Every structure is written in C-alpha cells, then in structure tokens.
Amino acid sequence: NAGVTQTPKFQVLKTGQSMTLQCAQDMNHNSMYWYRQDPGMGLRLIYYSASEGTTDKGEVPNGYNVSRLNKREFSLRLESAAPSQTSVYFCASSEGPGPSYEQYFGPGTRLTVT
Amino acid sequence: AQTVTQSQPEMSVQEAETVTLSCTYDTSESDYYLFWYKQPPSRQMILVIRQEAYKQQNATENRFSVNFQKAAKSFSLKISDSQLGDAAMYFCAYRSRLSGSARQLTFGSGTQLTVLP
C-alpha cells in the first residue's frame, strides 16, 4: 500500500500565484487533515475533513481553501500565495476523527513563495 | 488552549545508551491523549508511542517507553539501547478527547536527537 501520497514534493511560487496541493490515501480512511510545519515549530492544523462531504477550519486556516473531492482525496488550495505561506505542508489521514485513531502522514510538500 | 513545550532543542546519545526526551504540556482538561512522533530526514512523521491520560500505567513499545506524570503535566520519552536509526526530530503532541476539539493535534517545537556511533 502507498499509504498517504502528496504531490508535488517541491514547489516554488511567486507572490500572488495560486496552486493546489494534492493528497490521496488508499487506506479507506474517513478523516483527512492538512498541516503546515514552519522552521523550529511543530505541525499546525490548517483544515480537516472528519468525513467525506465535510470540512472544518483548524488553527491556521487563513489564506487556504480545501476540497474533499471524494473519500480518497483531499486538496489544499492557495488562491494568492504570500511569502508567509512558505512552509512544509503535510497531509494526514485516520480511520476516524477521534483521538484514539492514529493519524498517518504523507511525505510532505516543501513550498517556497518568493 | 493547550500548549506543548519541549525545552531541549537538541540532544545526543551514544549508540546503545539510553536517552530521555522531555515534554511538558498545559491543559485544563482531564481526559486526553499524548503522543510522541518521530520525523527522520525523510520528513515522514511516524507515531512512536501513545498514552491515554486516564491510564495510570506508562505506555511502552519495544525500546521506547514514557514517564507520564499527570499531576506535573509531564510526558517524557525514554529510548533504550539507542540505534543509529533513532536519529530524528522527535515531537511531543497533545490531543483532547472532547468532541468538537478532538480533531486537533497540538505539537511541541521538537527535539533533534543525534545518535553517535
């Protein structure tokens, strides 16, 4: 099994450009998450989807939108990229939304906004 | 809001020795989960160990064990018989059991562990 996959692995954007980060999981998980990791910090939750058809804001949602395309896929969109969005982005999934379910993480996307 | 603090940005240990990574957290809740995640240079986040706050017994997973002190809000990770493959950034994380807020993992800033041959 591939687990959680993310594309692209690296991306450089200019300020104001838009892009979509893709995430897919093949574990038949119900819940999916997007995090960002800035230097010297732990991961912070941007958005999550507890189940197909639902999305909710996390700790740092400003400047982002998400789409739960189907049970497998959860995309993160930057409509107008800003240098403050330079970060490493991680997608994760879990069988359910509660804390007893382990979250499985993708390999991350390193995004640089110049 | 919950906070998680890891006061050791870097630690090193000799191969085959034991090392303890520290973590403290702040919460007003009584029921929650605590986690240690490992992030090797590949960047993949891997769950190392999990502790449920209502369980008094400390969790263990092979060479990894925790010292959970609920009253002190302390959750340290002990790695025994350290191996070169243990070298990584280690993150402590908190998650509430309450509904509504139960989706959010709160992470500490991490401890970079170096294993010396």
PDB file of C-alpha atoms in Angstrom:
ATOM      1  CA  ASN A   1       0.000   0.000   0.000  1.00  0.00           C
ATOM      2  CA  ALA A   2       1.176   3.512  -0.793  1.00  0.00           C
ATOM      3  CA  GLY A   3      -0.492   4.979   2.318  1.00  0.00           C
ATOM      4  CA  VAL A   4      -0.758   8.767   2.031  1.00  0.00           C
ATOM      5  CA  THR A   5       0.691  10.355  -1.094  1.00  0.00           C
ATOM      6  CA  GLN A   6       1.217  14.041  -1.808  1.00  0.00           C
ATOM      7  CA  THR A   7       2.008  15.925  -4.987  1.00  0.00           C
ATOM      8  CA  PRO A   8       4.123  17.818  -5.732  1.00  0.00           C
ATOM      9  CA  LYS A   9       7.123  17.185  -3.448  1.00  0.00           C
ATOM     10  CA  PHE A  10       8.586  20.634  -4.071  1.00  0.00           C
ATOM     11  CA  GLN A  11       7.135  23.858  -5.460  1.00  0.00           C
ATOM     12  CA  VAL A  12       8.308  27.432  -5.910  1.00  0.00           C
ATOM     13  CA  LEU A  13       5.691  30.135  -6.406  1.00  0.00           C
ATOM     14  CA  LYS A  14       5.810  33.859  -6.919  1.00  0.00           C
ATOM     15  CA  THR A  15       3.736  36.081  -4.642  1.00  0.00           C
ATOM     16  CA  GLY A  16       0.165  36.206  -5.874  1.00  0.00           C
ATOM     17  CA  GLN A  17       0.249  32.942  -7.803  1.00  0.00           C
ATOM     18  CA  SER A  18      -2.197  30.173  -6.998  1.00  0.00           C
ATOM     19  CA  MET A  19      -1.723  26.455  -6.707  1.00  0.00           C
ATOM     20  CA  THR A  20      -3.334  23.296  -5.384  1.00  0.00           C
ATOM     21  CA  LEU A  21      -1.605  20.675  -3.277  1.00  0.00           C
ATOM     22  CA  GLN A  22      -2.963  17.202  -3.840  1.00  0.00           C
ATOM     23  CA  CYS A  23      -3.326  14.444  -1.255  1.00  0.00           C
ATOM     24  CA  ALA A  24      -4.645  10.910  -1.646  1.00  0.00           C
ATOM     25  CA  GLN A  25      -4.889   7.936   0.707  1.00  0.00           C
ATOM     26  CA  ASP A  26      -5.549   4.302  -0.120  1.00  0.00           C
ATOM     27  CA  MET A  27      -6.394   3.077   3.392  1.00  0.00           C
ATOM     28  CA  ASN A  28     -10.158   3.716   3.145  1.00  0.00           C
ATOM     29  CA  HIS A  29      -9.859   6.290   5.914  1.00  0.00           C
ATOM     30  CA  ASN A  30     -12.762   8.574   6.712  1.00  0.00           C
ATOM     31  CA  SER A  31     -10.827  11.565   8.081  1.00  0.00           C
ATOM     32  CA  MET A  32      -8.146  13.671   6.421  1.00  0.00           C
ATOM     33  CA  TYR A  33      -6.053  16.639   7.544  1.00  0.00           C
ATOM     34  CA  TRP A  34      -3.751  19.357   6.244  1.00  0.00           C
ATOM     35  CA  TYR A  35      -0.911  20.665   8.428  1.00  0.00           C
ATOM     36  CA  ARG A  36       1.910  23.128   7.910  1.00  0.00           C
ATOM     37  CA  GLN A  37       5.335  22.948   9.532  1.00  0.00           C
ATOM     38  CA  ASP A  38       7.450  26.063   9.867  1.00  0.00           C
ATOM     39  CA  PRO A  39      11.138  26.019  10.875  1.00  0.00           C
ATOM     40  CA  GLY A  40      11.645  25.333  14.566  1.00  0.00           C
ATOM     41  CA  MET A  41       7.985  24.546  15.119  1.00  0.00           C
ATOM     42  CA  GLY A  42       5.725  21.577  15.286  1.00  0.00           C
ATOM     43  CA  LEU A  43       2.895  20.950  12.855  1.00  0.00           C
ATOM     44  CA  ARG A  44      -0.156  23.200  12.934  1.00  0.00           C
ATOM     45  CA  LEU A  45      -3.547  22.168  11.605  1.00  0.00           C
ATOM     46  CA  ILE A  46      -4.869  24.175   8.654  1.00  0.00           C
ATOM     47  CA  TYR A  47      -8.083  22.315   7.770  1.00  0.00           C
ATOM     48  CA  TYR A  48      -9.519  18.895   8.347  1.00  0.00           C
ATOM     49  CA  SER A  49     -12.282  16.723   6.961  1.00  0.00           C
ATOM     50  CA  ALA A  50     -13.867  14.435   9.533  1.00  0.00           C
ATOM     51  CA  SER A  51     -15.699  12.514   6.831  1.00  0.00           C
ATOM     52  CA  GLU A  52     -16.436  12.726   3.132  1.00  0.00           C
ATOM     53  CA  GLY A  53     -18.510  15.824   2.422  1.00  0.00           C
ATOM     54  CA  THR A  54     -17.411  17.800   5.490  1.00  0.00           C
ATOM     55  CA  THR A  55     -14.565  20.219   6.090  1.00  0.00           C
ATOM     56  CA  ASP A  56     -13.675  22.377   9.079  1.00  0.00           C
ATOM     57  CA  LYS A  57     -11.102  25.030   9.942  1.00  0.00           C
ATOM     58  CA  GLY A  58      -8.131  24.229  12.099  1.00  0.00           C
ATOM     59  CA  GLU A  59      -5.711  26.516  13.887  1.00  0.00           C
ATOM     60  CA  VAL A  60      -4.331  28.448  10.877  1.00  0.00           C
ATOM     61  CA  PRO A  61      -6.896  28.437   8.010  1.00  0.00           C
ATOM     62  CA  ASN A  62      -6.428  31.981   6.664  1.00  0.00           C
ATOM     63  CA  GLY A  63      -5.265  32.087   3.044  1.00  0.00           C
ATOM     64  CA  TYR A  64      -6.260  28.489   2.294  1.00  0.00           C
ATOM     65  CA  ASN A  65      -9.210  26.575   0.933  1.00  0.00           C
ATOM     66  CA  VAL A  66      -9.787  22.838   0.850  1.00  0.00           C
ATOM     67  CA  SER A  67     -11.861  20.362  -1.109  1.00  0.00           C
ATOM     68  CA  ARG A  68     -12.709  16.812  -0.069  1.00  0.00           C
ATOM     69  CA  LEU A  69     -13.087  15.531  -3.600  1.00  0.00           C
ATOM     70  CA  ASN A  70     -14.081  12.015  -2.556  1.00  0.00           C
ATOM     71  CA  LYS A  71     -13.187   9.634   0.237  1.00  0.00           C
ATOM     72  CA  ARG A  72      -9.629   9.201  -1.062  1.00  0.00           C
ATOM     73  CA  GLU A  73      -8.651  12.752  -1.973  1.00  0.00           C
ATOM     74  CA  PHE A  74      -8.297  15.995  -0.038  1.00  0.00           C
ATOM     75  CA  SER A  75      -6.773  19.020  -1.754  1.00  0.00           C
ATOM     76  CA  LEU A  76      -5.418  22.280  -0.347  1.00  0.00           C
ATOM     77  CA  ARG A  77      -5.568  25.443  -2.430  1.00  0.00           C
ATOM     78  CA  LEU A  78      -3.616  28.668  -2.075  1.00  0.00           C
ATOM     79  CA  GLU A  79      -5.538  31.290  -4.033  1.00  0.00           C
ATOM     80  CA  SER A  80      -2.950  34.078  -3.801  1.00  0.00           C
ATOM     81  CA  ALA A  81       0.322  32.855  -2.352  1.00  0.00           C
ATOM     82  CA  ALA A  82       2.220  35.025   0.135  1.00  0.00           C
ATOM     83  CA  PRO A  83       5.790  34.654   1.455  1.00  0.00           C
ATOM     84  CA  SER A  84       4.307  33.840   4.882  1.00  0.00           C
ATOM     85  CA  GLN A  85       2.967  30.632   3.352  1.00  0.00           C
ATOM     86  CA  THR A  86       6.469  29.327   2.726  1.00  0.00           C
ATOM     87  CA  SER A  87       6.410  26.095   4.689  1.00  0.00           C
ATOM     88  CA  VAL A  88       6.337  22.326   4.505  1.00  0.00           C
ATOM     89  CA  TYR A  89       2.803  21.023   4.096  1.00  0.00           C
ATOM     90  CA  PHE A  90       1.717  17.627   5.372  1.00  0.00           C
ATOM     91  CA  CYS A  91      -1.419  15.709   4.630  1.00  0.00           C
ATOM     92  CA  ALA A  92      -2.606  13.027   7.040  1.00  0.00           C
ATOM     93  CA  SER A  93      -5.475  10.589   7.301  1.00  0.00           C
ATOM     94  CA  SER A  94      -7.088   8.493  10.014  1.00  0.00           C
ATOM     95  CA  GLU A  95      -9.795   5.855  10.207  1.00  0.00           C
ATOM     96  CA  GLY A  96     -11.981   8.201  12.224  1.00  0.00           C
ATOM     97  CA  PRO A  97     -11.886  11.760  13.587  1.00  0.00           C
ATOM     98  CA  GLY A  98     -11.392  10.919  17.243  1.00  0.00           C
ATOM     99  CA  PRO A  99      -8.057  10.962  19.066  1.00  0.00           C
ATOM    100  CA  SER A 100      -7.994   7.194  19.501  1.00  0.00           C
ATOM    101  CA  TYR A 101      -7.364   6.811  15.784  1.00  0.00           C
ATOM    102  CA  GLU A 102      -3.764   7.071  14.634  1.00  0.00           C
ATOM    103  CA  GLN A 103      -3.029   9.685  12.016  1.00  0.00           C
ATOM    104  CA  TYR A 104      -0.862   8.548   9.097  1.00  0.00           C
ATOM    105  CA  PHE A 105       1.183  11.240   7.419  1.00  0.00           C
ATOM    106  CA  GLY A 106       2.310  11.814   3.862  1.00  0.00           C
ATOM    107  CA  PRO A 107       5.915  12.737   2.971  1.00  0.00           C
ATOM    108  CA  GLY A 108       5.206  16.466   2.759  1.00  0.00           C
ATOM    109  CA  THR A 109       5.397  19.213   0.141  1.00  0.00           C
ATOM    110  CA  ARG A 110       8.073  21.893   0.513  1.00  0.00           C
ATOM    111  CA  LEU A 111       6.606  25.172  -0.749  1.00  0.00           C
ATOM    112  CA  THR A 112       8.621  28.348  -1.248  1.00  0.00           C
ATOM    113  CA  VAL A 113       6.896  31.634  -2.066  1.00  0.00           C
ATOM    114  CA  THR A 114       9.212  34.373  -3.342  1.00  0.00           C
TER     115      THR A 114
ATOM    116  CA  ALA B   1      -5.915  26.458  24.623  1.00  0.00           C
ATOM    117  CA  GLN B   2      -3.460  23.681  25.135  1.00  0.00           C
ATOM    118  CA  THR B   3       0.269  24.211  24.791  1.00  0.00           C
ATOM    119  CA  VAL B   4       3.080  21.703  24.494  1.00  0.00           C
ATOM    120  CA  THR B   5       6.646  22.600  25.428  1.00  0.00           C
ATOM    121  CA  GLN B   6       9.831  20.760  24.560  1.00  0.00           C
ATOM    122  CA  SER B   7      12.693  22.554  26.270  1.00  0.00           C
ATOM    123  CA  GLN B   8      15.536  20.581  24.674  1.00  0.00           C
ATOM    124  CA  PRO B   9      16.043  21.697  21.057  1.00  0.00           C
ATOM    125  CA  GLU B  10      18.894  19.195  20.621  1.00  0.00           C
ATOM    126  CA  MET B  11      20.053  16.046  22.367  1.00  0.00           C
ATOM    127  CA  SER B  12      22.726  13.486  21.619  1.00  0.00           C
ATOM    128  CA  VAL B  13      23.273   9.937  22.805  1.00  0.00           C
ATOM    129  CA  GLN B  14      25.915   7.303  22.287  1.00  0.00           C
ATOM    130  CA  GLU B  15      24.810   4.238  20.369  1.00  0.00           C
ATOM    131  CA  ALA B  16      23.452   1.533  22.730  1.00  0.00           C
ATOM    132  CA  GLU B  17      22.956   4.059  25.544  1.00  0.00           C
ATOM    133  CA  THR B  18      19.690   5.416  26.948  1.00  0.00           C
ATOM    134  CA  VAL B  19      18.330   8.907  26.410  1.00  0.00           C
ATOM    135  CA  THR B  20      15.286  10.729  27.777  1.00  0.00           C
ATOM    136  CA  LEU B  21      13.472  13.493  25.925  1.00  0.00           C
ATOM    137  CA  SER B  22      11.358  15.905  27.954  1.00  0.00           C
ATOM    138  CA  CYS B  23       7.900  17.288  27.279  1.00  0.00           C
ATOM    139  CA  THR B  24       5.530  19.347  29.387  1.00  0.00           C
ATOM    140  CA  TYR B  25       2.039  20.464  28.489  1.00  0.00           C
ATOM    141  CA  ASP B  26      -0.616  22.768  29.775  1.00  0.00           C
ATOM    142  CA  THR B  27      -4.301  21.926  29.759  1.00  0.00           C
ATOM    143  CA  SER B  28      -7.398  22.344  31.894  1.00  0.00           C
ATOM    144  CA  GLU B  29      -8.858  19.076  30.622  1.00  0.00           C
ATOM    145  CA  SER B  30      -8.677  15.778  32.446  1.00  0.00           C
ATOM    146  CA  ASP B  31      -9.145  13.395  29.550  1.00  0.00           C
ATOM    147  CA  TYR B  32      -6.758  13.476  26.620  1.00  0.00           C
ATOM    148  CA  TYR B  33      -4.105  11.640  24.645  1.00  0.00           C
ATOM    149  CA  LEU B  34      -0.393  12.305  24.452  1.00  0.00           C
ATOM    150  CA  PHE B  35       1.852  11.196  21.626  1.00  0.00           C
ATOM    151  CA  TRP B  36       5.483  11.062  20.582  1.00  0.00           C
ATOM    152  CA  TYR B  37       6.132  11.333  16.859  1.00  0.00           C
ATOM    153  CA  LYS B  38       9.437  10.765  15.082  1.00  0.00           C
ATOM    154  CA  GLN B  39      10.414  12.730  11.960  1.00  0.00           C
ATOM    155  CA  PRO B  40      13.540  11.354  10.262  1.00  0.00           C
ATOM    156  CA  PRO B  41      15.350  13.261   7.480  1.00  0.00           C
ATOM    157  CA  SER B  42      12.832  11.818   5.011  1.00  0.00           C
ATOM    158  CA  ARG B  43      10.292  14.160   6.726  1.00  0.00           C
ATOM    159  CA  GLN B  44       7.763  11.338   7.181  1.00  0.00           C
ATOM    160  CA  MET B  45       6.008  11.707  10.551  1.00  0.00           C
ATOM    161  CA  ILE B  46       5.843   8.360  12.332  1.00  0.00           C
ATOM    162  CA  LEU B  47       3.925   7.641  15.523  1.00  0.00           C
ATOM    163  CA  VAL B  48       6.292   6.235  18.159  1.00  0.00           C
ATOM    164  CA  ILE B  49       4.081   5.840  21.195  1.00  0.00           C
ATOM    165  CA  ARG B  50       0.729   6.942  22.609  1.00  0.00           C
ATOM    166  CA  GLN B  51      -0.529   7.443  26.176  1.00  0.00           C
ATOM    167  CA  GLU B  52      -4.126   7.821  27.296  1.00  0.00           C
ATOM    168  CA  ALA B  53      -4.400  10.188  30.241  1.00  0.00           C
ATOM    169  CA  TYR B  54      -6.874   8.044  32.176  1.00  0.00           C
ATOM    170  CA  LYS B  55      -4.453   5.106  32.144  1.00  0.00           C
ATOM    171  CA  GLN B  56      -2.003   5.247  35.018  1.00  0.00           C
ATOM    172  CA  GLN B  57       0.312   2.667  33.525  1.00  0.00           C
ATOM    173  CA  ASN B  58       3.082   4.114  31.381  1.00  0.00           C
ATOM    174  CA  ALA B  59       2.991   3.047  27.728  1.00  0.00           C
ATOM    175  CA  THR B  60       5.853   1.020  26.258  1.00  0.00           C
ATOM    176  CA  GLU B  61       6.693  -0.011  22.704  1.00  0.00           C
ATOM    177  CA  ASN B  62       9.788  -2.186  22.492  1.00  0.00           C
ATOM    178  CA  ARG B  63      12.762   0.128  23.237  1.00  0.00           C
ATOM    179  CA  PHE B  64      10.533   3.169  23.711  1.00  0.00           C
ATOM    180  CA  SER B  65       8.751   3.975  26.953  1.00  0.00           C
ATOM    181  CA  VAL B  66       7.204   7.038  28.536  1.00  0.00           C
ATOM    182  CA  ASN B  67       7.135   8.518  32.010  1.00  0.00           C
ATOM    183  CA  PHE B  68       3.698  10.099  32.316  1.00  0.00           C
ATOM    184  CA  GLN B  69       3.235  12.349  35.336  1.00  0.00           C
ATOM    185  CA  LYS B  70      -0.323  13.679  35.059  1.00  0.00           C
ATOM    186  CA  ALA B  71      -0.229  15.977  38.082  1.00  0.00           C
ATOM    187  CA  ALA B  72       3.023  17.534  36.904  1.00  0.00           C
ATOM    188  CA  LYS B  73       1.787  17.585  33.273  1.00  0.00           C
ATOM    189  CA  SER B  74       4.967  15.915  32.163  1.00  0.00           C
ATOM    190  CA  PHE B  75       5.387  13.299  29.432  1.00  0.00           C
ATOM    191  CA  SER B  76       8.966  12.209  28.768  1.00  0.00           C
ATOM    192  CA  LEU B  77      10.173   9.651  26.235  1.00  0.00           C
ATOM    193  CA  LYS B  78      12.908   7.177  27.086  1.00  0.00           C
ATOM    194  CA  ILE B  79      14.774   5.435  24.304  1.00  0.00           C
ATOM    195  CA  SER B  80      16.781   2.435  25.461  1.00  0.00           C
ATOM    196  CA  ASP B  81      19.634   0.777  23.552  1.00  0.00           C
ATOM    197  CA  SER B  82      19.739   3.700  21.101  1.00  0.00           C
ATOM    198  CA  GLN B  83      20.356   2.826  17.476  1.00  0.00           C
ATOM    199  CA  LEU B  84      21.637   4.924  14.592  1.00  0.00           C
ATOM    200  CA  GLY B  85      18.172   4.705  13.025  1.00  0.00           C
ATOM    201  CA  ASP B  86      16.716   6.518  16.028  1.00  0.00           C
ATOM    202  CA  ALA B  87      18.343   9.757  14.883  1.00  0.00           C
ATOM    203  CA  ALA B  88      15.498  12.115  14.041  1.00  0.00           C
ATOM    204  CA  MET B  89      13.429  15.059  15.211  1.00  0.00           C
ATOM    205  CA  TYR B  90      11.028  13.976  17.947  1.00  0.00           C
ATOM    206  CA  PHE B  91       7.764  15.794  18.555  1.00  0.00           C
ATOM    207  CA  CYS B  92       5.537  15.577  21.587  1.00  0.00           C
ATOM    208  CA  ALA B  93       1.837  16.137  20.839  1.00  0.00           C
ATOM    209  CA  TYR B  94      -1.448  16.520  22.716  1.00  0.00           C
ATOM    210  CA  ARG B  95      -4.983  15.723  21.649  1.00  0.00           C
ATOM    211  CA  SER B  96      -8.182  16.266  23.581  1.00  0.00           C
ATOM    212  CA  ARG B  97     -10.817  13.571  23.886  1.00  0.00           C
ATOM    213  CA  LEU B  98     -13.575  16.157  23.886  1.00  0.00           C
ATOM    214  CA  SER B  99     -15.834  16.178  20.832  1.00  0.00           C
ATOM    215  CA  GLY B 100     -15.508  19.210  18.604  1.00  0.00           C
ATOM    216  CA  SER B 101     -11.919  19.831  19.563  1.00  0.00           C
ATOM    217  CA  ALA B 102     -10.854  16.224  19.193  1.00  0.00           C
ATOM    218  CA  ARG B 103      -9.519  16.660  15.678  1.00  0.00           C
ATOM    219  CA  GLN B 104      -6.603  18.866  16.545  1.00  0.00           C
ATOM    220  CA  LEU B 105      -3.152  17.630  17.434  1.00  0.00           C
ATOM    221  CA  THR B 106      -1.108  20.287  19.253  1.00  0.00           C
ATOM    222  CA  PHE B 107       2.618  19.783  18.710  1.00  0.00           C
ATOM    223  CA  GLY B 108       5.684  20.902  20.602  1.00  0.00           C
ATOM    224  CA  SER B 109       8.598  22.503  18.773  1.00  0.00           C
ATOM    225  CA  GLY B 110      10.617  19.303  18.626  1.00  0.00           C
ATOM    226  CA  THR B 111      13.892  17.831  19.890  1.00  0.00           C
ATOM    227  CA  GLN B 112      16.587  16.918  17.386  1.00  0.00           C
ATOM    228  CA  LEU B 113      18.197  13.650  18.505  1.00  0.00           C
ATOM    229  CA  THR B 114      21.664  12.711  17.272  1.00  0.00           C
ATOM    230  CA  VAL B 115      22.957   9.185  17.811  1.00  0.00           C
ATOM    231  CA  LEU B 116      26.746   8.955  17.966  1.00  0.00           C
ATOM    232  CA  PRO B 117      28.447   5.758  16.771  1.00  0.00           C
TER     233      PRO B 117
END
